[in-house]
Coordinates of C-alpha atoms and ligand atoms in Angstrom, one line a residue:
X1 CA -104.5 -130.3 -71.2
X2 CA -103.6 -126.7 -70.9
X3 CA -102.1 -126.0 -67.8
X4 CA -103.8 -123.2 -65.5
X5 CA -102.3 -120.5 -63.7
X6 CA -100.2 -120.9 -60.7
X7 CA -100.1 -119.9 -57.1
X8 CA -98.0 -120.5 -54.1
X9 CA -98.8 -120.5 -50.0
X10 CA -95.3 -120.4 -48.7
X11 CA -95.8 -121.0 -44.8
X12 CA -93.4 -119.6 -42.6
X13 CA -95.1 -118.2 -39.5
X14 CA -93.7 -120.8 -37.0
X15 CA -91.2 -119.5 -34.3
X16 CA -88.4 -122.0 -35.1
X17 CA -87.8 -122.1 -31.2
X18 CA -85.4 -125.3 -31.6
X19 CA -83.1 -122.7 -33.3
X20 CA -82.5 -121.1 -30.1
X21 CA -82.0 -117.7 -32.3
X22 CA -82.9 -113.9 -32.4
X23 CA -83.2 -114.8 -36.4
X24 CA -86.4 -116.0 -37.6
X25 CA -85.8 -119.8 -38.5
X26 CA -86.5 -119.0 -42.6
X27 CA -83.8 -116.8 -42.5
X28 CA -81.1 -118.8 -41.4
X29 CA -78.9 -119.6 -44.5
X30 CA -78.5 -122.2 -46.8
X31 CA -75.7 -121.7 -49.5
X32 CA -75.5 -118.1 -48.4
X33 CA -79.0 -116.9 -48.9
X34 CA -82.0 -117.0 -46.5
X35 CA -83.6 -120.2 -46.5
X36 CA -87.1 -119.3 -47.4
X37 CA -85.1 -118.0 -51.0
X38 CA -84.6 -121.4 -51.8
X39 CA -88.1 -122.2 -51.4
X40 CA -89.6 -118.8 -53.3
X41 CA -87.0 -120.4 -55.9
X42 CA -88.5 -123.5 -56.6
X43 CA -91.7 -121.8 -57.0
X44 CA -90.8 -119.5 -59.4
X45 CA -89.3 -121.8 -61.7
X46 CA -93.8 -122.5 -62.0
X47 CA -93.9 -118.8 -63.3
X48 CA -96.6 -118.6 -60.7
X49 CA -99.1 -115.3 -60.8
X50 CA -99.2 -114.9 -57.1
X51 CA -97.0 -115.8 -54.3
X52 CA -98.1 -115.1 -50.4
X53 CA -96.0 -115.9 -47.9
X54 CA -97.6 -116.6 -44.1
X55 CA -95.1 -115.3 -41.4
X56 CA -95.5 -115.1 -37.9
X57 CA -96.4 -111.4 -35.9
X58 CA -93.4 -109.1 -35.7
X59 CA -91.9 -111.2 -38.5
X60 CA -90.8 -107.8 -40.5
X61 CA -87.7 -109.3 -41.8
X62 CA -88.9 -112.3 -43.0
X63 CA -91.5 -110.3 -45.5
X64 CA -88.3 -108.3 -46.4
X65 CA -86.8 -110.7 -47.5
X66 CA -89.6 -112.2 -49.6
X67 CA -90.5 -108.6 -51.0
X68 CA -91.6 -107.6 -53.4
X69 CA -94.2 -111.3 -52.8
X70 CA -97.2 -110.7 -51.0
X71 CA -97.4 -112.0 -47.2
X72 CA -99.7 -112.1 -44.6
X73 CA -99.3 -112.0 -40.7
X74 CA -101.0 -115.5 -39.1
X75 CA -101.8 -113.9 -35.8
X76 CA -101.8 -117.3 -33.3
X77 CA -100.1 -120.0 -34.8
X78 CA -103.1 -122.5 -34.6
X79 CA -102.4 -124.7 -37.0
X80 CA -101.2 -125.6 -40.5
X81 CA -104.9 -125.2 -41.7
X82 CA -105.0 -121.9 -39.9
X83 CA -102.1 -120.6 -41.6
X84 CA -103.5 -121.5 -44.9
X85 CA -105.9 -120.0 -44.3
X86 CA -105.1 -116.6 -43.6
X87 CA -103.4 -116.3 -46.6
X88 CA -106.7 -117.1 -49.1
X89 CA -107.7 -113.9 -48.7
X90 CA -105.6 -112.9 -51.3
X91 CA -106.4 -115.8 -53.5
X92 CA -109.9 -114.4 -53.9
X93 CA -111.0 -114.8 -57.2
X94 CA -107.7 -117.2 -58.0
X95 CA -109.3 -120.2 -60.5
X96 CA -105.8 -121.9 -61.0
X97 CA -103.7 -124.9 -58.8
X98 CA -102.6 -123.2 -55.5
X99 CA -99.7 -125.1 -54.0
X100 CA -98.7 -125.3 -50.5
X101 CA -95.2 -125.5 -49.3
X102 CA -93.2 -124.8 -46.3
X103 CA -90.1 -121.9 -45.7
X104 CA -88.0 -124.6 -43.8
X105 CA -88.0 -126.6 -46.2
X106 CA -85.7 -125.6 -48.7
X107 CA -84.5 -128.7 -50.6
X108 CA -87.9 -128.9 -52.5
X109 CA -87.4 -129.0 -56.0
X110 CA -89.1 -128.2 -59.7
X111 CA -89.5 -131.3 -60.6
X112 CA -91.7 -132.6 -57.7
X113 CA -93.3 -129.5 -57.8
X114 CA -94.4 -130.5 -61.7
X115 CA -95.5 -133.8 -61.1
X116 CA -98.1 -132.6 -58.2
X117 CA -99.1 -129.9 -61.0
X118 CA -99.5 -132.6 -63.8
X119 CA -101.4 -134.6 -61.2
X120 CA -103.8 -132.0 -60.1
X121 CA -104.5 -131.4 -64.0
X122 CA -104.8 -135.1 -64.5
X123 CA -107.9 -137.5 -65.0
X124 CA -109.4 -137.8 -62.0
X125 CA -109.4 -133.6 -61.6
X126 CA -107.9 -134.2 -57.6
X127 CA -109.1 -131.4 -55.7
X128 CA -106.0 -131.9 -53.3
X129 CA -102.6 -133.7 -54.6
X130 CA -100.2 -134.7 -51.3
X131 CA -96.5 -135.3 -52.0
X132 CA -96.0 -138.6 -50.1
X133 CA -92.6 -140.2 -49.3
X134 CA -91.3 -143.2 -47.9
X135 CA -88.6 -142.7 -45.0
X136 CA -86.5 -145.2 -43.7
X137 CA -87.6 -144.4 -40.3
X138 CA -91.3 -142.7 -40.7
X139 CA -91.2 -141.1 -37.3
X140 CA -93.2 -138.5 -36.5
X141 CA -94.7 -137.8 -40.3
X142 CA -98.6 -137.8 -41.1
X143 CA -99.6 -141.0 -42.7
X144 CA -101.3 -141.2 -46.0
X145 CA -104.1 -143.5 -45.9
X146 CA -104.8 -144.7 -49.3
X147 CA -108.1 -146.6 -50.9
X148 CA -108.4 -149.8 -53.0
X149 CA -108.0 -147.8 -56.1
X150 CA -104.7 -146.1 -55.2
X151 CA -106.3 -142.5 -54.2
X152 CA -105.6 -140.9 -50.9
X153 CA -108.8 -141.2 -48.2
X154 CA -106.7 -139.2 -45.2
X155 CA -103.8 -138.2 -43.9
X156 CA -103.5 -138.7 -40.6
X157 CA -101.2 -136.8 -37.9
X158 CA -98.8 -139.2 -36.2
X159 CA -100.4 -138.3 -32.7
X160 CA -103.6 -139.3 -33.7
X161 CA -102.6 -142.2 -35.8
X162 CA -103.7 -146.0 -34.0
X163 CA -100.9 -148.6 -34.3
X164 CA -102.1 -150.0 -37.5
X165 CA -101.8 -146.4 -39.2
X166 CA -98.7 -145.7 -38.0
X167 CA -97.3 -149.2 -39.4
X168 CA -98.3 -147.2 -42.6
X169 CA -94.9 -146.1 -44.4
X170 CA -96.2 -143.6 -46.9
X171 CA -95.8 -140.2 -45.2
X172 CA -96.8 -136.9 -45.6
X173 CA -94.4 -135.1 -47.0
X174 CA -96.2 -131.5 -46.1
X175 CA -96.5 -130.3 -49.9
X176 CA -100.0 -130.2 -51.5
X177 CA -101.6 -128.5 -54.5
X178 CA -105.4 -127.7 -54.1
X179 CA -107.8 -127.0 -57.5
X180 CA -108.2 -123.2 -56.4
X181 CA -111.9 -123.1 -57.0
X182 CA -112.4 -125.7 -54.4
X183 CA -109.8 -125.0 -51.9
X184 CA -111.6 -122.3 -49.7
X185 CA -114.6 -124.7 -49.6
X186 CA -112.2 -127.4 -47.6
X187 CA -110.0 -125.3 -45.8
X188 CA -113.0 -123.4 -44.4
X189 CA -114.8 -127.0 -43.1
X190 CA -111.3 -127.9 -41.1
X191 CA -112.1 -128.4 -37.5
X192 CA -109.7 -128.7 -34.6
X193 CA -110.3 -131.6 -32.9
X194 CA -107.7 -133.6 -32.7
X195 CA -105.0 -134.3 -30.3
X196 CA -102.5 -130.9 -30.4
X197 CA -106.3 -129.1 -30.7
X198 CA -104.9 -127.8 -34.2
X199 CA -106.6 -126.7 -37.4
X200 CA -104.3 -129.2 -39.5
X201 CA -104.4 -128.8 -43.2
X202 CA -103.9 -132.3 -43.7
X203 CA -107.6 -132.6 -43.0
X204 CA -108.3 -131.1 -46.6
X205 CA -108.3 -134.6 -47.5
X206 CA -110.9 -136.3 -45.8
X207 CA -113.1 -133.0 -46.3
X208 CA -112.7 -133.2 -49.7
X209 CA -113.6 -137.0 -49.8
X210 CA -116.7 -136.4 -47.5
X211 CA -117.5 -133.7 -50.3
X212 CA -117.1 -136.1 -53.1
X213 CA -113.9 -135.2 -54.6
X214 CA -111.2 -137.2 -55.4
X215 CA -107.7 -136.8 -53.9
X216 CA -104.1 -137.8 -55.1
X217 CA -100.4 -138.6 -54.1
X218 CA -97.7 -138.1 -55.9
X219 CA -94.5 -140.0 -54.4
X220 CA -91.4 -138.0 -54.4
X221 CA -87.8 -138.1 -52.7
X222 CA -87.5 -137.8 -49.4
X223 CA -84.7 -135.3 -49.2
X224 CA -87.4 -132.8 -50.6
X225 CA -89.1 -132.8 -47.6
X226 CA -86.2 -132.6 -45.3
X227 CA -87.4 -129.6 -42.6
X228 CA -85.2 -127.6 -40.9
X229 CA -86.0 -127.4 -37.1
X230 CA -82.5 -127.2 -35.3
X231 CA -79.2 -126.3 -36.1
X232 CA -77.5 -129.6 -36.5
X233 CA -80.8 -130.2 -39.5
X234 CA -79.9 -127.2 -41.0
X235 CA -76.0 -128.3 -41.4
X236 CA -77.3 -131.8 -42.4
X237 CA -79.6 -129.9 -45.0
X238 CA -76.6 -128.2 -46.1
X239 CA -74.7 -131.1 -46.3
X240 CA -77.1 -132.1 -49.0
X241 CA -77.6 -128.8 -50.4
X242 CA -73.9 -128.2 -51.6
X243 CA -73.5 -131.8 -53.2
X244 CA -76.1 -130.7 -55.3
X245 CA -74.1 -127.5 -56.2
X246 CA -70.8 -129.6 -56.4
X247 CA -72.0 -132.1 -58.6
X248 CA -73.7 -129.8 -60.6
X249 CA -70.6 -127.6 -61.0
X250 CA -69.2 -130.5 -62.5
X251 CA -72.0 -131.5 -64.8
X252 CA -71.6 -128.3 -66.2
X253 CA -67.7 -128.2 -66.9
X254 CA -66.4 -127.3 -63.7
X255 CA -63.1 -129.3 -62.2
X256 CA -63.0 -129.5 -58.8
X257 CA -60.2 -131.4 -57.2
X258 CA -61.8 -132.4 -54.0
X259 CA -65.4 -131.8 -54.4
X260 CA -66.4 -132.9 -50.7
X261 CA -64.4 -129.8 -49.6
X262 CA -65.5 -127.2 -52.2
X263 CA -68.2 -124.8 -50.8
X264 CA -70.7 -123.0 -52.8
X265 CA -72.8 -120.6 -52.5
X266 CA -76.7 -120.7 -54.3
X267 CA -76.1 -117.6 -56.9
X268 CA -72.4 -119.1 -57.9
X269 CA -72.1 -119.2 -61.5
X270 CA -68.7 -121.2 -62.8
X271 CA -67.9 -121.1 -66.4
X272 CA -66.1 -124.0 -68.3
X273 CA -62.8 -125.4 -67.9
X274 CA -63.0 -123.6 -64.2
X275 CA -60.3 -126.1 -62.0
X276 CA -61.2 -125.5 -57.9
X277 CA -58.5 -126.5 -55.8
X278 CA -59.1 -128.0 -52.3
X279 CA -60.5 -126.1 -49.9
X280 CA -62.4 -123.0 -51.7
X281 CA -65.2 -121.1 -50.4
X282 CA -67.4 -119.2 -52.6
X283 CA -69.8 -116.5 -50.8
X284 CA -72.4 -114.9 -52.9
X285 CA -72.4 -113.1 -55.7
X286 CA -69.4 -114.8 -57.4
X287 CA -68.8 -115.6 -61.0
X288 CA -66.1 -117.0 -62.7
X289 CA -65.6 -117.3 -66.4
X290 CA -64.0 -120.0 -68.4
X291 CA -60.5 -121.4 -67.7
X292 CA -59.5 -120.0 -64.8
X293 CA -58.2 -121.5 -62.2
X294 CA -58.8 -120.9 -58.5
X295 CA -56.1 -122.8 -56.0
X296 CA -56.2 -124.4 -52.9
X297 CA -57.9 -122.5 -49.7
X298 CA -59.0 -119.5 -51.7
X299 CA -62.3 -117.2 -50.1
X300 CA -64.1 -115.0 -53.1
X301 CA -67.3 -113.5 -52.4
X302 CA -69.4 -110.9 -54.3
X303 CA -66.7 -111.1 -57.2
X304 CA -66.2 -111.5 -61.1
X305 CA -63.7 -113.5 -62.0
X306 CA -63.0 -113.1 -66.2
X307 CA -61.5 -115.4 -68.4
X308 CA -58.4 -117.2 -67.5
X309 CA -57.2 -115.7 -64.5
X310 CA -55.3 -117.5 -61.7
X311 CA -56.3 -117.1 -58.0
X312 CA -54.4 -118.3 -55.5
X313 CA -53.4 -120.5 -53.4
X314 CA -54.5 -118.3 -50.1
X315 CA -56.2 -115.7 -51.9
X316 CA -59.4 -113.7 -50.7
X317 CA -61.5 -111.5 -53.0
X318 CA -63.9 -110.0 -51.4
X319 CA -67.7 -108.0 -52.4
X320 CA -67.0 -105.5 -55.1
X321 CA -64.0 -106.6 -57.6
X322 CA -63.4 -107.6 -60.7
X323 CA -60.0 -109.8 -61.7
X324 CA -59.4 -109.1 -65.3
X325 CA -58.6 -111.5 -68.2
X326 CA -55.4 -113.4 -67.3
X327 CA -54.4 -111.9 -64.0
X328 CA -53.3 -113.2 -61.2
X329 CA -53.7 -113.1 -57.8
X330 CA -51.9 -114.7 -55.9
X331 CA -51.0 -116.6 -51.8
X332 CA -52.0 -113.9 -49.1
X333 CA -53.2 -111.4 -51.1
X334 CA -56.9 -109.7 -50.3
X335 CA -58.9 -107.6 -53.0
X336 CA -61.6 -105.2 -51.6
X337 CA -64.0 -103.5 -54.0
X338 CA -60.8 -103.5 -56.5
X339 CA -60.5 -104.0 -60.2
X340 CA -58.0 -105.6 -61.5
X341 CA -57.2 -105.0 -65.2
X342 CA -56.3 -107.9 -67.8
X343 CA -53.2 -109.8 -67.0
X344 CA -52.4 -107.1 -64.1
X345 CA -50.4 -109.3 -61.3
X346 CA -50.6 -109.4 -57.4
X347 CA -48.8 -112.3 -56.6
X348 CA -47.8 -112.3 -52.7
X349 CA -49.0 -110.5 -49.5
X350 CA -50.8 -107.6 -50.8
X351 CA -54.1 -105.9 -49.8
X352 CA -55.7 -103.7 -52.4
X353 CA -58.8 -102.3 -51.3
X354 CA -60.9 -99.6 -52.7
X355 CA -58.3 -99.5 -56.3
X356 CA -58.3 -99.5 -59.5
X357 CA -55.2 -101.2 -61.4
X358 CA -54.5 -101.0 -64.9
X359 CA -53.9 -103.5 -67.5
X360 CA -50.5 -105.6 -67.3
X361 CA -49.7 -103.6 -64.1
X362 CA -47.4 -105.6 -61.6
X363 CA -48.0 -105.5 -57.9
X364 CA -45.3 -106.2 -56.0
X365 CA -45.2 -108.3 -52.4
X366 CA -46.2 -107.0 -49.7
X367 CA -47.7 -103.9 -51.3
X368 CA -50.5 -102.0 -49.0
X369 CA -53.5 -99.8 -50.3
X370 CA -53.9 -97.4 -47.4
X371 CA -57.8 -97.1 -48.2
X372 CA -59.3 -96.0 -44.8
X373 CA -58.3 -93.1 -43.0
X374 CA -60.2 -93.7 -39.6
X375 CA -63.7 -91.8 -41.4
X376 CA -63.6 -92.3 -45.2
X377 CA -62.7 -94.7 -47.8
X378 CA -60.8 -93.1 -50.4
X379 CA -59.5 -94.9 -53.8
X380 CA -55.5 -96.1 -55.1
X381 CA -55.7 -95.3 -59.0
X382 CA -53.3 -97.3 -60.8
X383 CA -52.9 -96.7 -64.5
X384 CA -51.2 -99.5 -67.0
X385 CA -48.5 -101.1 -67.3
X386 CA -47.1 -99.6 -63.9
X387 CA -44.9 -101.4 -61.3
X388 CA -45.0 -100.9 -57.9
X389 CA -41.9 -102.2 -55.9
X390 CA -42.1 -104.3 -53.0
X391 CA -43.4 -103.2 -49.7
X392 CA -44.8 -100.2 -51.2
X393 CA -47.3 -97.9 -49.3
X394 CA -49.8 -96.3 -51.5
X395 CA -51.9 -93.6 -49.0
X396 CA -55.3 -92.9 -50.7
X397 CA -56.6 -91.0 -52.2
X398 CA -53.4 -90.9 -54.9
X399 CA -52.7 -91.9 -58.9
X400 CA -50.4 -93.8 -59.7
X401 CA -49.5 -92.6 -63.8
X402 CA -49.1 -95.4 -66.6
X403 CA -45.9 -96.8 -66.7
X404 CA -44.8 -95.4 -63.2
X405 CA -42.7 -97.2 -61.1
X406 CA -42.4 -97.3 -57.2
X407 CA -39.1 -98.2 -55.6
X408 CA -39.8 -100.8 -52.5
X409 CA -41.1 -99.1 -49.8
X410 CA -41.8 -96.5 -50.7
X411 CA -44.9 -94.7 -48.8
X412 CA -46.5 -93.0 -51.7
X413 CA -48.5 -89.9 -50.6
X414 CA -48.7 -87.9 -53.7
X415 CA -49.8 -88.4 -57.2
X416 CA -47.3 -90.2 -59.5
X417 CA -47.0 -88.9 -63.1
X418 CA -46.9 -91.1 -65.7
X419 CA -43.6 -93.1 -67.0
X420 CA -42.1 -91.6 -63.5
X421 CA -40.4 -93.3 -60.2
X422 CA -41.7 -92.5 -57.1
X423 CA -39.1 -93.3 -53.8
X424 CA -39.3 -91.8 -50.5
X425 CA -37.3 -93.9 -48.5
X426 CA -33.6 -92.6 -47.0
X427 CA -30.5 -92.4 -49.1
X428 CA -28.4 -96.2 -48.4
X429 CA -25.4 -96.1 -46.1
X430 CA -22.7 -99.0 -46.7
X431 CA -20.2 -98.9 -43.4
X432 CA -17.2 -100.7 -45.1
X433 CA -16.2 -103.5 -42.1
X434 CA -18.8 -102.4 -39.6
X435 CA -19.7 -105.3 -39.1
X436 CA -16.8 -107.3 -38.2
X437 CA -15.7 -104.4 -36.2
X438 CA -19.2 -104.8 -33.9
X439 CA -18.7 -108.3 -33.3
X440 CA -14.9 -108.1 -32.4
X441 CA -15.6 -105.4 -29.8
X442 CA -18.8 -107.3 -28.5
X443 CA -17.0 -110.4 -28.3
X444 CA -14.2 -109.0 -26.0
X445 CA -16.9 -107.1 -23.8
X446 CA -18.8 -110.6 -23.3
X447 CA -14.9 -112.0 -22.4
X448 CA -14.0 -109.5 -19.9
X449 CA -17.4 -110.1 -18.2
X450 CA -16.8 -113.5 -18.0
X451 CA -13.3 -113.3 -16.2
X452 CA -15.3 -111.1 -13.7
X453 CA -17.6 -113.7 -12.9
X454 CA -14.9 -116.4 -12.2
X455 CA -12.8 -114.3 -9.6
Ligands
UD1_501 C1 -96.7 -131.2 -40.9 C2 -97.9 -132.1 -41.3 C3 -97.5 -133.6 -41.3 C4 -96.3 -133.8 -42.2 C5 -95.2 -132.8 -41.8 C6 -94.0 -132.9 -42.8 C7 -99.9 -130.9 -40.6 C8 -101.0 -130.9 -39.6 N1 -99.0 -131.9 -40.4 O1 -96.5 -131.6 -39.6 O2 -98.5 -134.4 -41.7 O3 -95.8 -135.1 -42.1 O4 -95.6 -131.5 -41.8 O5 -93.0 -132.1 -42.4 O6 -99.9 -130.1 -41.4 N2 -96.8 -123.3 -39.7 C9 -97.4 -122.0 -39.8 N3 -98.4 -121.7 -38.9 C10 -98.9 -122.7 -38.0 C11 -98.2 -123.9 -38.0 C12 -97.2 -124.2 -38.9 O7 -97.0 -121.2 -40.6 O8 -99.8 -122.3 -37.3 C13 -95.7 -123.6 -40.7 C14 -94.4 -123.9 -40.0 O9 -93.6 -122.7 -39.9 C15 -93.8 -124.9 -41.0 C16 -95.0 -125.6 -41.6 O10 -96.1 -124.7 -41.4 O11 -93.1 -124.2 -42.0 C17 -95.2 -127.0 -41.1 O12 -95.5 -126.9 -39.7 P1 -94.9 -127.9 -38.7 O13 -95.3 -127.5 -37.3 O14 -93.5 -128.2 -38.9 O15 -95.8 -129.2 -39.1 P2 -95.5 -130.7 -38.6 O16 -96.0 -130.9 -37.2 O17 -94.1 -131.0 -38.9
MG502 MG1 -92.3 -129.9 -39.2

């Protein structure tokens, strides 16, 4: 059958309080972006038509970071059912499959997400689909309590379960998808008594069943249910989370050499024949085309990497460069808001910040962009084919011509033309047998002293 339009209820008004954090708990990160991200992500991949996000009062950062989706403020949190309910309000009118999911838990995925949609659409037109699961250790979870015929009857809340329901090991997941047209009619009959005194949506079900409808689970994996409610979940959850990325990294033509101590971020897009060392951290906003190859203990964030360029070992790129086709950047060597041009080479102990370096230009160690001057950032122009000499100080704003050259430290204040040399340090003194001079007059000194001692 055709499949009807989409919408999402993305709950996300609890307080989090296990977090013990200033930062609402759906912003905490996962893979470098905000936790309820991962969840808005998985529901897009539905093409939805509406997305509204429930947050909690004073919660303005949260709907900033959802923007531009819709969100709504729950004013008491007094209940799952409550919160759903605040958002339909801007459902009025919606005729399609509505799902519910939560912002803490971000492991959810497409494909679960299309199976309660297929479901909802099948045969037996549910007017609520559950995703169910079967933990190893059930715990605390709502039970699903299921009929002869398979179909779900009611879910009930662990606190209000009797022993025989909580022998039950089908859970409650927390995910449902509700025919639109029907949804306000069961989330408007939940009550709220039960033992926490709640409005719990999980009592959609046996509303619907008292109204006639049929209801459905659809089984999934537990890891897409996985909550986050304290810090130690939310590193387990990450755990989880960057295996994913690792192994799909790999599925798509990535080497990484140690994959358990590669770390991703969501947005990190490798291309193929990428080899990751050991050790390698990508913060957001990185991409890396094919072939190159970034060594052990390298940091990149907000970065393009182009085709065959070498990073590495040590390096860190950070928000705001680009490493052109075939360069290299190499151990100690920090990039800030820098371009590099193709097969340009910074290969030791540099930092380069705010620059722009030309094509096939050489870097050499321990070379310094002065950028900052205590109030503005100001930018290091270096043209193409230039080298610039060991230890060399390049105070910004200055240009650097194509083909100059720098003598080693040099402090470089002024614009360079190009095909020049640039060197500012003192004329060289050689003192013919200096040395050996010194230490034959500081080797009697010490002897004399030393006879004075013993008298
Ligand atoms: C809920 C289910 C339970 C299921 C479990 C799965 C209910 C009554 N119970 O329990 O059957 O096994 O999830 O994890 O639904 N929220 C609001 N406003 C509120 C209350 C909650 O926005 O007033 C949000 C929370 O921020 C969270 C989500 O809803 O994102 C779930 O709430 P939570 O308190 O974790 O529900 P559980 O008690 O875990
Ligand atoms: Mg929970």
């Amino acid at each position: 059958m055709t499949e009807r339009p989409i919408a999402c209820i993305i709950l996300a008004a609890g307080k989090g309080t296990r977090m013990k954090s200033a930062l609402p708990k759906v912003l905490h990160p996962l893979g470098g972006l905000p936790m309820v991200r991962h969840v808005l992500d998985a529901a897009q991949a539905l093409v939805p038509e509406r997305i509204v996000v429930v947050v909690g009062p004073g919660m303005e950062n949260v709907a900033q970071a959802v923007a531009p989706h819709a969100t709504v403020v729950q004013e008491n949190q007094l209940g799952t059912g409550d919160a759903v309910k605040a958002a339909l309000p801007l459902l009025d009118g919606f005729a399609g499959d509505v799902l519910v999911l939560y912002g803490d838990t971000p492991l959810i995925t497409v494909a679960t997400l299309r199976d309660m949609v297929a479901t909802r659409n099948g045969a037996s037109n549910p007017a609520v689909v559950v995703m169910g699961m079967r933990p190893a250790d059930p715990g605390a979870y709502g039970r699903l309590v299921q009929g002869a015929d398979g179909g779900l009857e009611r879910i009930v809340e662990f606190l209000d379960a009797n022993p025989a329901e909580r022998a039950i090991g089908l859970c409650n997941a927390g995910f449902m998808a509700f025919d639109g047209v029907r949804m306000a009619g069961l989330i408007g009959a939940i009550g709220n008594d039960n033992a926490k005194g709640e409005y719990y949506l999980t009592d959609a079900v046996a509303v619907a069943r008292s109204q006639g409808h049929a209801c459905a689970v659809v089984e999934g994996p537990v890891e897409d249910a996985l909550g986050v409610n304290s810090r130690a979940e939310l590193a387990g959850v990450e755990k989880i989370f960057q295996n994913r990325l690792r192994q799909a990294a790999m599925v798509n033509g990535a080497t990484l050499l140690d994959p358990d101590t590669v770390w991703f971020a969501a947005d990190t897009l490798l291309g193929r024949d990428v080899t990751v060392g050991q050790n390698v951290v990508f913060g957001p906003g990185v991409t890396v085309e094919d072939g190159v190859e970034i060594r052990a203990f390298s940091h990149l964030e907000g970065v393009i990497v182009r085709k065959g360029a070498i990073i590495g070992p040590y390096a860190r790129l950070r928000p705001g460069s680009e490493v052109g086709e075939g360069a290299h950047v190499g151990n100690f060597v920090e990039l800030k808001n820098t371009k590099m041009g193709p097969g340009a080479k910074a290969n030791h102990l540099t930092y380069l910040g705010d620059s722009d370096i030309g094509s096939g230009s050489n870097i050499g160690a321990g070379t310094i962009t002065c950028n900052y001057d205590g109030y503005l950032k100001h930018r290091t122009v270096i043209g193409e084919n230039v080298f610039v000499g060991s230890n060399s100080t390049l105070v910004a704003p200055v240009e650097l011509g194509d083909g100059a050259y720098t003598a080693a430290a040099s402090v470089v204040t002024r614009d360079v033309p190009d095909d020049a040399l640039v060197i500012t340090r003192p004329d060289e003194v050689v003192k013919e047998g200096w040395a050996a001079r010194y230490r034959k007059a500081k080797a009697a000194l010490k002897a004399r002293k030393g006879e004075g001692r013993r008298q």
